[in-house]
Amino acid sequence: MFVYKYVIKVVGLMAKSTIKIEGMHCAVCASSIESQLKKLNGVHSAEVSYASNSAVVEYDPSKISLKDLALAVKEAGYQPKGELAMIRVEDIRCASCTSRIEEEVSKKDGVYSVSANLATKTVAIEYNPDMISASDLKKAIKDLGYTPQIEGHEAVKRRAYFDFIFSLALAIPTLIISMFLMEAVPYHAYVLFVLATAVQVVGGRGFYVSAFKSLKHGYPDMNVLVVLGTTAAYSLSVYNTFVAEGPLYYEASALLITFILLGRYLEDLAKSRASLAIRKLMALQPAYATILRGENEVKVMIGEVNAGETIAVRPGESVPLDGKILTGTTFIDESMITGESIPVEKRPGDNVIGGTINQSGFITVEVTKIGGETVLAQIIKFVEEAQSRKAPIQRFADRVAARFVPVVVAIATATFISWVLIGMPLDFAIIMAVSVLVIACPCSLGLATPTAIMVGLGKGAEMGILIKGGEVLERIEKLTTVVFDKTGTLTAGRPKVAEILDIAGNGKDAILKIASSVERGSEHPLARAIAEAGKPEGAHLPEEFESFPGEGVRGKIEGKIAILGNRRMMKRFGIELGRVESDLSKMEDEGKTSSILVYGGEILGVIGIMDAPKPDARDAVNELKKRGLEVIMITGDNDKVAAAVSKEIGIDSFIAGVPPNGKAKEISRLQSLGKVVAMVGDGINDAPALIQADVGIALGNGTEIAKEAGGIILTKASLLDVVKALDLSKKTLSKIKQNMFWAFAYNSAGIPIAAGVLYPFVVLRPEIAALAMALSSVSVVTNSLLLKRYK
């Protein structure tokens, strides 16, 4: 084996790659990933570092690819992390385009995943920047015949509008002459030839260019169908004009191009409305900020502001960037970021978010975050990436669409041959085949999923509900169980000392002084509650300190050992509770978390801490129950406290006594019972459980969007938003299914009708087939836009 490795290194066949990894929480995680990688055939060495969150892998690229390595990391339960390139490609026109780009770009070394989105005309590529650059990715797309970021979206829209108006202006007289003025217009065939040729050259040039590129690279797309159809109708007319006398179909070719251009333009308008939410977010940040430099105010571009500078914000102005208020008191409208309609009072020391509106007072703000670090920038990036992620149901549609063009060409050919064999005229057979080619374009199929996801996720962003993509939507439909963390999720997260039992007779102040001292080494919410109730000036730093997660703390205060914790902590150190047991039981029956203080081997007292449930907790639980979901609470508290809190909130089932590192195991246990689980937590302490759950729902304050572990993030931390998030997800998935049904139904019914199965009762001319095809795409997008009505 050593010799084999040496030979590979000498001849230069060995590859070495560094893979960044998300989701590792300890050295055991790193060891697990390392073992998984070393098992792979072709991997010669793997070193995974928990400290740097990365894996350095040496492998034989002839046996295994970087994508295989990334997949192995995923199968181990972790997420390989690369750079994300969002590349706009204006000339993506159908689902076969997206499939082609995904298939070819994903073959490049260093590419983890590719997701091309027909609705947004973007390609999201996750890649390893050590192996391939963003410019290489653009070149790969360009080599396929597409034009990544060559011109702006507005320029493309203007050109599309011009092409449509130009074609319409010539198609109308072509139609009028063909239908009503054939005898009245001298040399009508030549006039029609000139009009239709202009439409073919100017209006149809984009179809011909795109069709040529797709055929050149061996991936025929919908442009090929359009070109075959229009060229057949046009060529037959030219032949009958200059070579033989016969029917003319110039109006068919001209109207065909015009209607398809109309459909694309309407489609772009509708898709523009679908992406309105993300554009609204982008428009929130003002272009300028007023910086205070000494006694002077200087107005500068937002990009010139540095972190640490002080900016002035007057009433009615938008807060330019994230920061902390230095002077002034005001009310800030944060609805555009958090979905919270009530303005929030802000005082010196409070944080403000860029893009929110200062309603009343003059404030000065120290800038803490700029550029891509701001909350607004993180939300925009989050939503853009989420809209680009494909739902599994869409991948099925893409596979169908990718194979659609050759099948349609075969059906059109069969249609032509069948009508000729039946004995119909050649021109009739050609026109029937053209109708099949035109009506079968799979545009509506490619738009069915991404447009619904764009609107649904955009609507969620307006409400302060951030959903990570289509895959999350499909998981939500299958949910059976919702698990809530207790502290900070169901409860306010601000525990307060509610009761102190003086067991040894030393006085409550003495108990609080010692308890505050030993807790000074802890950041736990219960520690903060004790510190707030105690007298900080009288507390000492512990000479020794040791924390036992889920149990308590131990330290040395003025030469004596102090132990503060729950029953498990007392059992760990062999401390008998004796007569304190009844007091503990009474306290816990009232829903209080008890902390027993032992000092110098003697029980001094018991501190009862209460964390009140959030006002909307009971309503949220009831709404989830109405939807047929099982609701479970998980907590580190003992059974009695858990039972009291559960009863108050209306939860029928709870899991108590679970330490922070045990929540993910409990979620896994529920999943092993066949339950599909959503975990609701604060997104930081509960990260492992959120990742383990089928759907992780993180309640945050909008300040750590990029770091949250949830599949859904609720920026205003309202429990009723859990219900709204699930409802919106289900409605979005419902729209996807409706769109998919109608897209498949349209093609299933349209192709046979165009082929002539209802002849002579119904004959679908090419121009009518083009209009029907265009309207099918517009109808799918319009149906998705109905999601905007959700409240």
PDB file of C-alpha atoms in Angstrom, residues 150-288:
ATOM      1  CA  ILE A 150     -23.478  39.415 -20.267  1.00  0.00           C
ATOM      2  CA  GLU A 151     -26.176  42.061 -19.991  1.00  0.00           C
ATOM      3  CA  GLY A 152     -28.473  43.337 -17.290  1.00  0.00           C
ATOM      4  CA  HIS A 153     -31.996  42.116 -16.706  1.00  0.00           C
ATOM      5  CA  GLU A 154     -33.535  45.465 -17.699  1.00  0.00           C
ATOM      6  CA  ALA A 155     -31.690  45.448 -21.035  1.00  0.00           C
ATOM      7  CA  VAL A 156     -32.970  41.964 -21.764  1.00  0.00           C
ATOM      8  CA  LYS A 157     -36.534  42.997 -20.865  1.00  0.00           C
ATOM      9  CA  ARG A 158     -36.327  46.027 -23.175  1.00  0.00           C
ATOM     10  CA  ARG A 159     -35.063  43.890 -26.046  1.00  0.00           C
ATOM     11  CA  ALA A 160     -37.815  41.299 -25.463  1.00  0.00           C
ATOM     12  CA  TYR A 161     -40.428  44.072 -25.456  1.00  0.00           C
ATOM     13  CA  PHE A 162     -39.047  45.542 -28.704  1.00  0.00           C
ATOM     14  CA  ASP A 163     -39.014  42.118 -30.391  1.00  0.00           C
ATOM     15  CA  PHE A 164     -42.638  41.543 -29.404  1.00  0.00           C
ATOM     16  CA  ILE A 165     -43.883  44.989 -30.517  1.00  0.00           C
ATOM     17  CA  PHE A 166     -41.965  44.744 -33.807  1.00  0.00           C
ATOM     18  CA  SER A 167     -43.361  41.270 -34.530  1.00  0.00           C
ATOM     19  CA  LEU A 168     -46.894  42.276 -33.534  1.00  0.00           C
ATOM     20  CA  ALA A 169     -46.800  45.365 -35.781  1.00  0.00           C
ATOM     21  CA  LEU A 170     -45.998  43.154 -38.782  1.00  0.00           C
ATOM     22  CA  ALA A 171     -48.025  40.093 -37.806  1.00  0.00           C
ATOM     23  CA  ILE A 172     -51.314  42.042 -37.660  1.00  0.00           C
ATOM     24  CA  PRO A 173     -51.216  43.217 -41.317  1.00  0.00           C
ATOM     25  CA  THR A 174     -49.979  39.740 -42.288  1.00  0.00           C
ATOM     26  CA  LEU A 175     -53.083  38.243 -40.650  1.00  0.00           C
ATOM     27  CA  ILE A 176     -55.481  40.844 -42.136  1.00  0.00           C
ATOM     28  CA  ILE A 177     -54.143  40.390 -45.667  1.00  0.00           C
ATOM     29  CA  SER A 178     -54.157  36.588 -45.364  1.00  0.00           C
ATOM     30  CA  MET A 179     -57.713  36.418 -44.018  1.00  0.00           C
ATOM     31  CA  PHE A 180     -59.527  39.252 -45.781  1.00  0.00           C
ATOM     32  CA  LEU A 181     -57.505  41.058 -48.468  1.00  0.00           C
ATOM     33  CA  MET A 182     -55.841  38.371 -50.546  1.00  0.00           C
ATOM     34  CA  GLU A 183     -57.559  39.525 -53.732  1.00  0.00           C
ATOM     35  CA  ALA A 184     -57.437  43.257 -52.937  1.00  0.00           C
ATOM     36  CA  VAL A 185     -53.672  43.544 -52.355  1.00  0.00           C
ATOM     37  CA  PRO A 186     -51.543  43.363 -55.518  1.00  0.00           C
ATOM     38  CA  TYR A 187     -48.752  40.838 -55.347  1.00  0.00           C
ATOM     39  CA  HIS A 188     -50.110  39.783 -51.963  1.00  0.00           C
ATOM     40  CA  ALA A 189     -47.848  36.705 -51.782  1.00  0.00           C
ATOM     41  CA  TYR A 190     -44.705  38.857 -52.085  1.00  0.00           C
ATOM     42  CA  VAL A 191     -46.029  41.429 -49.591  1.00  0.00           C
ATOM     43  CA  LEU A 192     -46.723  38.641 -47.125  1.00  0.00           C
ATOM     44  CA  PHE A 193     -43.264  37.196 -47.788  1.00  0.00           C
ATOM     45  CA  VAL A 194     -41.595  40.516 -46.914  1.00  0.00           C
ATOM     46  CA  LEU A 195     -43.670  40.977 -43.727  1.00  0.00           C
ATOM     47  CA  ALA A 196     -43.223  37.406 -42.503  1.00  0.00           C
ATOM     48  CA  THR A 197     -39.496  37.382 -43.337  1.00  0.00           C
ATOM     49  CA  ALA A 198     -38.954  40.498 -41.208  1.00  0.00           C
ATOM     50  CA  VAL A 199     -40.723  38.807 -38.306  1.00  0.00           C
ATOM     51  CA  GLN A 200     -38.714  35.642 -38.853  1.00  0.00           C
ATOM     52  CA  VAL A 201     -35.383  37.498 -38.904  1.00  0.00           C
ATOM     53  CA  VAL A 202     -35.938  40.108 -36.180  1.00  0.00           C
ATOM     54  CA  GLY A 203     -38.500  38.523 -33.858  1.00  0.00           C
ATOM     55  CA  GLY A 204     -37.252  34.964 -34.334  1.00  0.00           C
ATOM     56  CA  ARG A 205     -33.490  35.534 -34.279  1.00  0.00           C
ATOM     57  CA  GLY A 206     -33.222  34.704 -30.562  1.00  0.00           C
ATOM     58  CA  PHE A 207     -34.904  31.333 -31.110  1.00  0.00           C
ATOM     59  CA  TYR A 208     -32.531  30.444 -33.948  1.00  0.00           C
ATOM     60  CA  VAL A 209     -29.394  31.457 -32.034  1.00  0.00           C
ATOM     61  CA  SER A 210     -30.433  29.521 -28.921  1.00  0.00           C
ATOM     62  CA  ALA A 211     -31.529  26.495 -30.923  1.00  0.00           C
ATOM     63  CA  PHE A 212     -28.197  26.392 -32.766  1.00  0.00           C
ATOM     64  CA  LYS A 213     -26.244  26.560 -29.503  1.00  0.00           C
ATOM     65  CA  SER A 214     -28.297  23.808 -27.897  1.00  0.00           C
ATOM     66  CA  LEU A 215     -27.934  21.494 -30.897  1.00  0.00           C
ATOM     67  CA  LYS A 216     -24.222  22.268 -31.136  1.00  0.00           C
ATOM     68  CA  HIS A 217     -23.763  20.965 -27.611  1.00  0.00           C
ATOM     69  CA  GLY A 218     -26.082  17.989 -28.072  1.00  0.00           C
ATOM     70  CA  TYR A 219     -28.902  19.167 -25.786  1.00  0.00           C
ATOM     71  CA  PRO A 220     -31.954  20.211 -27.860  1.00  0.00           C
ATOM     72  CA  ASP A 221     -34.227  22.560 -25.925  1.00  0.00           C
ATOM     73  CA  MET A 222     -37.610  24.191 -26.469  1.00  0.00           C
ATOM     74  CA  ASN A 223     -36.069  26.697 -28.912  1.00  0.00           C
ATOM     75  CA  VAL A 224     -35.500  23.774 -31.263  1.00  0.00           C
ATOM     76  CA  LEU A 225     -39.232  23.012 -31.201  1.00  0.00           C
ATOM     77  CA  VAL A 226     -40.088  26.652 -31.946  1.00  0.00           C
ATOM     78  CA  VAL A 227     -37.545  26.869 -34.768  1.00  0.00           C
ATOM     79  CA  LEU A 228     -38.713  23.610 -36.348  1.00  0.00           C
ATOM     80  CA  GLY A 229     -42.319  24.774 -36.184  1.00  0.00           C
ATOM     81  CA  THR A 230     -41.865  28.310 -37.495  1.00  0.00           C
ATOM     82  CA  THR A 231     -39.333  27.275 -40.150  1.00  0.00           C
ATOM     83  CA  ALA A 232     -41.648  24.547 -41.460  1.00  0.00           C
ATOM     84  CA  ALA A 233     -44.636  26.922 -41.812  1.00  0.00           C
ATOM     85  CA  TYR A 234     -42.466  29.710 -43.249  1.00  0.00           C
ATOM     86  CA  SER A 235     -40.519  27.457 -45.647  1.00  0.00           C
ATOM     87  CA  LEU A 236     -43.689  25.839 -46.974  1.00  0.00           C
ATOM     88  CA  SER A 237     -45.094  29.318 -47.674  1.00  0.00           C
ATOM     89  CA  VAL A 238     -41.888  30.446 -49.402  1.00  0.00           C
ATOM     90  CA  TYR A 239     -41.940  27.294 -51.560  1.00  0.00           C
ATOM     91  CA  ASN A 240     -45.553  27.934 -52.557  1.00  0.00           C
ATOM     92  CA  THR A 241     -44.712  31.593 -53.314  1.00  0.00           C
ATOM     93  CA  PHE A 242     -41.683  31.142 -55.553  1.00  0.00           C
ATOM     94  CA  VAL A 243     -41.765  27.537 -56.769  1.00  0.00           C
ATOM     95  CA  ALA A 244     -45.254  26.120 -56.763  1.00  0.00           C
ATOM     96  CA  GLU A 245     -48.697  27.577 -56.308  1.00  0.00           C
ATOM     97  CA  GLY A 246     -50.317  26.492 -53.047  1.00  0.00           C
ATOM     98  CA  PRO A 247     -51.669  27.640 -49.695  1.00  0.00           C
ATOM     99  CA  LEU A 248     -49.670  30.276 -47.815  1.00  0.00           C
ATOM    100  CA  TYR A 249     -49.054  30.082 -44.072  1.00  0.00           C
ATOM    101  CA  TYR A 250     -47.134  33.306 -43.535  1.00  0.00           C
ATOM    102  CA  GLU A 251     -49.653  34.448 -40.924  1.00  0.00           C
ATOM    103  CA  ALA A 252     -49.079  31.173 -39.049  1.00  0.00           C
ATOM    104  CA  SER A 253     -45.291  31.624 -38.824  1.00  0.00           C
ATOM    105  CA  ALA A 254     -45.580  35.356 -37.981  1.00  0.00           C
ATOM    106  CA  LEU A 255     -48.277  34.886 -35.339  1.00  0.00           C
ATOM    107  CA  LEU A 256     -46.486  31.841 -33.944  1.00  0.00           C
ATOM    108  CA  ILE A 257     -43.363  33.879 -33.208  1.00  0.00           C
ATOM    109  CA  THR A 258     -45.427  36.840 -31.976  1.00  0.00           C
ATOM    110  CA  PHE A 259     -47.494  34.780 -29.555  1.00  0.00           C
ATOM    111  CA  ILE A 260     -44.454  32.987 -28.153  1.00  0.00           C
ATOM    112  CA  LEU A 261     -42.724  36.346 -27.644  1.00  0.00           C
ATOM    113  CA  LEU A 262     -45.900  37.623 -25.967  1.00  0.00           C
ATOM    114  CA  GLY A 263     -45.961  34.582 -23.712  1.00  0.00           C
ATOM    115  CA  ARG A 264     -42.333  35.089 -22.726  1.00  0.00           C
ATOM    116  CA  TYR A 265     -42.896  38.768 -22.018  1.00  0.00           C
ATOM    117  CA  LEU A 266     -45.995  38.087 -19.891  1.00  0.00           C
ATOM    118  CA  GLU A 267     -44.084  35.285 -18.198  1.00  0.00           C
ATOM    119  CA  ASP A 268     -41.238  37.666 -17.329  1.00  0.00           C
ATOM    120  CA  LEU A 269     -43.691  40.224 -15.957  1.00  0.00           C
ATOM    121  CA  ALA A 270     -45.379  37.585 -13.821  1.00  0.00           C
ATOM    122  CA  LYS A 271     -42.042  36.222 -12.608  1.00  0.00           C
ATOM    123  CA  SER A 272     -40.984  39.760 -11.811  1.00  0.00           C
ATOM    124  CA  ARG A 273     -44.023  40.031  -9.543  1.00  0.00           C
ATOM    125  CA  ALA A 274     -43.094  36.676  -8.028  1.00  0.00           C
ATOM    126  CA  SER A 275     -39.680  38.035  -7.017  1.00  0.00           C
ATOM    127  CA  LEU A 276     -41.143  41.309  -5.714  1.00  0.00           C
ATOM    128  CA  ALA A 277     -40.532  40.392  -2.073  1.00  0.00           C
ATOM    129  CA  ILE A 278     -36.777  40.066  -2.525  1.00  0.00           C
ATOM    130  CA  ARG A 279     -36.641  43.340  -4.478  1.00  0.00           C
ATOM    131  CA  LYS A 280     -38.558  45.071  -1.681  1.00  0.00           C
ATOM    132  CA  LEU A 281     -35.952  43.846   0.780  1.00  0.00           C
ATOM    133  CA  MET A 282     -33.151  45.111  -1.441  1.00  0.00           C
ATOM    134  CA  ALA A 283     -34.812  48.524  -1.644  1.00  0.00           C
ATOM    135  CA  LEU A 284     -34.956  48.911   2.143  1.00  0.00           C
ATOM    136  CA  GLN A 285     -31.357  50.004   2.594  1.00  0.00           C
ATOM    137  CA  PRO A 286     -30.904  53.724   1.852  1.00  0.00           C
ATOM    138  CA  ALA A 287     -28.210  54.783  -0.581  1.00  0.00           C
ATOM    139  CA  TYR A 288     -26.664  57.345   1.771  1.00  0.00           C
TER     140      TYR A 288
END
